[in-house]
Every structure is written in structure tokens, then in C-alpha cells.
Coordinates of C-alpha atoms in Angstrom, one line a residue:
M22 CA 0.7 -7.6 4.4
D23 CA 3.1 -9.0 7.0
L24 CA 5.8 -6.6 5.8
I25 CA 3.4 -3.6 6.0
R26 CA 2.4 -4.5 9.5
K27 CA 6.1 -5.0 10.5
Y28 CA 7.3 -1.6 9.3
F29 CA 4.1 0.4 9.8
P30 CA 2.6 -1.0 13.0
D31 CA 0.5 2.0 14.0
L32 CA -1.9 2.4 11.1
S33 CA -5.6 2.5 11.6
S34 CA -7.8 -0.5 10.9
L35 CA -9.2 1.3 7.8
Q36 CA -5.7 1.9 6.5
Y37 CA -4.8 -1.8 6.9
E38 CA -8.0 -2.8 5.2
Q39 CA -7.3 -0.5 2.2
L40 CA -3.7 -1.8 1.9
E41 CA -4.9 -5.4 2.1
A42 CA -7.5 -4.8 -0.6
L43 CA -4.7 -3.7 -3.0
G44 CA -3.5 -7.3 -3.4
P45 CA -6.6 -8.8 -5.1
L46 CA -7.4 -5.6 -7.0
Y47 CA -4.0 -5.4 -8.6
T48 CA -3.8 -9.1 -9.2
D49 CA -7.2 -8.9 -11.0
W50 CA -6.2 -5.9 -13.1
N51 CA -2.8 -7.4 -13.9
S52 CA -4.5 -10.4 -15.5
K53 CA -6.2 -8.0 -18.0
I54 CA -3.6 -5.2 -18.4
N55 CA 0.2 -5.5 -17.8
V56 CA 0.4 -2.9 -15.0
I57 CA 3.1 -4.7 -13.2
S58 CA 5.5 -7.3 -14.7
R59 CA 3.7 -10.6 -14.7
K60 CA 6.8 -12.1 -13.1
D61 CA 6.7 -9.6 -10.3
I62 CA 3.0 -9.6 -9.3
D63 CA 3.7 -12.1 -6.5
N64 CA 6.1 -9.5 -5.0
L65 CA 3.4 -6.7 -5.1
Y66 CA 3.6 -5.8 -1.4
E67 CA 7.4 -5.8 -1.1
H68 CA 8.5 -4.4 -4.5
H69 CA 5.6 -1.9 -5.2
I70 CA 3.5 -1.1 -2.1
L71 CA 6.2 -1.1 0.6
H72 CA 8.7 0.5 -1.8
S73 CA 6.2 3.3 -2.4
M74 CA 5.7 3.7 1.4
A75 CA 9.4 4.3 1.9
I76 CA 8.8 7.9 1.2
A77 CA 6.7 8.1 4.4
K78 CA 9.8 7.1 6.4
V79 CA 11.6 10.1 5.1
I80 CA 8.9 12.8 5.2
R81 CA 5.6 13.0 7.0
F82 CA 3.4 15.2 4.8
S83 CA 1.4 17.8 6.8
A84 CA -2.4 17.9 6.4
G85 CA -3.5 19.8 3.4
T86 CA -0.3 19.2 1.3
M87 CA -1.0 18.9 -2.4
I88 CA 1.1 16.2 -4.1
A89 CA 1.4 15.1 -7.8
D90 CA 2.6 11.6 -8.8
V91 CA 4.1 11.9 -12.3
G92 CA 4.2 8.8 -14.4
T93 CA 2.1 7.0 -11.8
G94 CA 1.4 3.9 -13.9
G95 CA -1.1 1.9 -12.0
G96 CA -0.8 4.1 -9.0
F97 CA 2.7 3.9 -7.5
P98 CA 3.8 5.6 -5.3
G99 CA 0.6 7.7 -5.1
I100 CA -2.0 5.2 -4.0
P101 CA -0.1 3.7 -1.0
L102 CA 0.9 7.2 0.1
A103 CA -2.7 8.5 -0.3
I104 CA -3.7 5.7 2.1
L105 CA -1.1 6.8 4.6
F106 CA -1.9 10.5 4.3
P107 CA -5.7 10.8 4.0
D108 CA -5.6 14.5 4.8
C109 CA -3.4 15.3 1.8
G110 CA -4.4 15.6 -1.8
F111 CA -2.9 13.4 -4.5
T112 CA -3.1 13.9 -8.2
L113 CA -1.9 10.8 -10.2
I114 CA -0.8 11.6 -13.7
D115 CA 0.2 9.3 -16.5
S116 CA 0.2 9.6 -20.3
I117 CA -1.1 6.0 -20.8
G118 CA -4.9 5.9 -20.4
K119 CA -5.3 2.2 -19.6
K120 CA -2.9 2.6 -16.6
V121 CA -4.8 5.7 -15.4
R122 CA -8.0 3.7 -15.5
V123 CA -6.4 1.0 -13.2
A124 CA -5.3 3.6 -10.7
Q125 CA -8.7 5.3 -10.8
D126 CA -10.6 2.1 -10.3
V127 CA -8.3 0.9 -7.4
A128 CA -8.7 4.3 -5.7
M129 CA -12.5 4.1 -6.1
Q130 CA -12.7 0.5 -4.9
I131 CA -10.9 1.1 -1.7
G132 CA -12.7 4.4 -1.0
L133 CA -9.9 6.9 -1.4
K134 CA -11.4 10.4 -1.4
N135 CA -8.1 12.2 -1.7
V136 CA -7.0 11.0 -5.1
E137 CA -7.6 12.4 -8.5
C138 CA -6.3 10.5 -11.6
R139 CA -5.5 12.4 -14.8
H140 CA -4.7 11.0 -18.3
E141 CA -2.2 13.6 -19.4
R142 CA 1.5 14.4 -19.7
A143 CA 3.1 16.4 -16.9
E144 CA 3.8 19.2 -19.4
E145 CA 0.0 19.7 -19.8
D146 CA -0.8 20.0 -16.1
N147 CA -1.0 23.6 -15.0
D148 CA -2.0 23.1 -11.3
K149 CA 0.5 23.7 -8.5
Y150 CA 1.7 21.1 -6.0
E151 CA 4.0 21.2 -3.0
F152 CA 5.7 18.0 -4.0
I153 CA 6.2 16.1 -7.2
L154 CA 6.7 12.4 -6.7
S155 CA 8.0 9.8 -9.2
R156 CA 9.1 6.2 -9.0
G157 CA 12.0 5.9 -11.4
V158 CA 10.0 7.1 -14.5
M159 CA 12.8 9.2 -16.0
P160 CA 16.2 10.6 -15.2
L161 CA 16.1 13.3 -12.5
P162 CA 17.1 16.2 -14.7
D163 CA 14.4 15.3 -17.2
L164 CA 11.7 15.0 -14.5
C165 CA 12.7 18.4 -13.0
S166 CA 12.5 19.9 -16.5
V167 CA 9.1 18.5 -17.5
A168 CA 7.4 18.9 -14.1
G169 CA 9.2 21.9 -12.5
H170 CA 6.5 24.3 -13.6
M171 CA 4.0 22.4 -11.4
L172 CA 5.8 23.2 -8.2
N173 CA 4.2 25.6 -5.8
R174 CA 6.9 27.9 -4.7
K175 CA 4.8 29.9 -2.2
T176 CA 3.0 27.7 0.3
Q177 CA 5.3 26.1 2.9
R178 CA 3.9 23.7 5.4
N179 CA 6.3 20.7 5.6
A180 CA 9.7 20.1 7.3
Y181 CA 11.2 19.8 3.8
P182 CA 10.9 22.8 1.4
N183 CA 8.6 22.1 -1.6
G184 CA 10.4 20.0 -4.2
V185 CA 10.7 16.7 -6.0
I186 CA 10.9 13.3 -4.3
C187 CA 11.9 10.2 -6.3
L188 CA 12.3 6.5 -5.7
K189 CA 15.6 5.5 -7.4
G190 CA 18.2 2.7 -7.4
G191 CA 21.9 2.3 -8.1
D192 CA 24.5 4.9 -8.7
L193 CA 22.9 8.4 -8.8
N194 CA 26.0 10.6 -9.2
A195 CA 25.4 11.5 -12.8
E196 CA 21.7 12.2 -12.2
T197 CA 22.2 14.3 -9.1
S198 CA 25.4 16.2 -10.1
K199 CA 23.3 19.2 -11.4
F200 CA 21.5 19.4 -8.1
R201 CA 24.3 18.5 -5.7
R202 CA 23.7 21.2 -3.1
A203 CA 20.0 20.9 -3.2
T204 CA 19.8 17.1 -3.0
E205 CA 19.3 14.7 -0.1
I206 CA 19.6 10.9 -0.7
T207 CA 18.3 8.4 1.9
D208 CA 19.1 4.7 1.7
I209 CA 15.8 2.8 2.1
S210 CA 17.8 0.0 3.7
R211 CA 18.0 2.2 6.8
Y212 CA 14.3 1.3 7.3
F213 CA 13.6 -1.9 5.4
K214 CA 16.0 -4.8 5.7
E215 CA 14.9 -7.0 2.8
E216 CA 17.5 -7.6 0.1
F217 CA 15.3 -5.9 -2.5
F218 CA 15.9 -2.5 -0.8
K219 CA 19.7 -2.9 -0.6
D220 CA 20.4 -0.3 -3.3
K221 CA 17.1 1.6 -3.3
K222 CA 16.9 5.2 -2.3
V223 CA 14.6 8.1 -1.7
V224 CA 15.9 11.2 -3.5
Y225 CA 14.7 14.7 -2.5
V226 CA 15.6 17.7 -4.6
Q227 CA 14.7 21.3 -3.9
I228 CA 14.4 23.0 -7.3

């Protein structure tokens, strides 16, 4: 939690309480289901929660924004962002039922009212969202292909046009070449100074 307070010093007491509750909840779930690598659970706040919250350094979602987290797993980046943006709606989607149950339970336990969890594939979701989020689940062209139909192309209420936002690492030239003129890549190391974030990026694509 020290890292959260360091980089997000202006959250409400409720938001800090919800973020602090994630530690024991995910640790407990991880002892039953391998939601996060067993070797990595001790780095939950840096590698998973703070990493998810990096998106909030790039874009501040306006109230009422509808957001889908595709391939959410146990709830990343959706749950940390839902804590940060309680006036936005988050739909967390994953094809693995047991991971969806983890995200659903965590959201319920910390009292998130703006989260819906769905056990389905992105191709099966027919609702419309202003942003599609993902944390390195699949190559960018594949994500845009399977989730592009979910994008709301009418409503516009944010500084960025509606589109896809991914957390990625490494060399992204091949993945972004198709979207070169519609892509913005932000180094997370601009905001977070830990070694883990050295090659991590927030990738925005307007499709």
C-alpha cells in the first residue's frame, strides 16, 4: 500500500480501504485458485494493482463512462480502476469461470457497485462500451479484431476518443504497425520509478 499512497496521494479514505482490502482477498483466493503466479503474489501491489492503476495516469475517465475489461482474469486492470473511478461502469469479461468468480467475489467483498462480471468470450458480448481495456491478454491486432464490435462509436465524453487501452511490455513495433497513425504509447516509467515498470507501457488505439 505504500506505493499506492506514494503515487496516488489524493484518494478518499474509502478508496484506500478498498485498495488495502485487495491484499488479503487475493492472497486468500490465490491459495485456492492460481489467479496470480504463486511466485508473484508477494508483489501483488506493485506488479498487479499499481500496474493496473497506471491507466489512470494517462486518462481520467469522465463520470458515466462505460468500460469493458477483456480477459480480466481475477480482475485486472478492472477492479483497481473501478475503485479509482466509482462514477464509471466496468464490465469484467473472461472465458474462465473460476477466475470470473474471484473477480466477482472481490468486487462484492469491497463493496464495488460499479462492476459487473461476465463469464463469456468477448465475441459473445453485444453491449457497447466507450473503452475496451486489456492487460497483455493477446496481441493488439487480435484484441481489436475480437472486441472491436463492442466499441461505442457514438457517445464521446472523454479527452481521448473511444478506443482500446492496453497494458503492454517490450517492443511493440510489430503489434502497433497496423494502427501506427491511431496509436499513442506512454511509458509507465514516466510515472512509476520502480524497476518493474522500466519497459511497461500504456497503449491507446483509436479503432
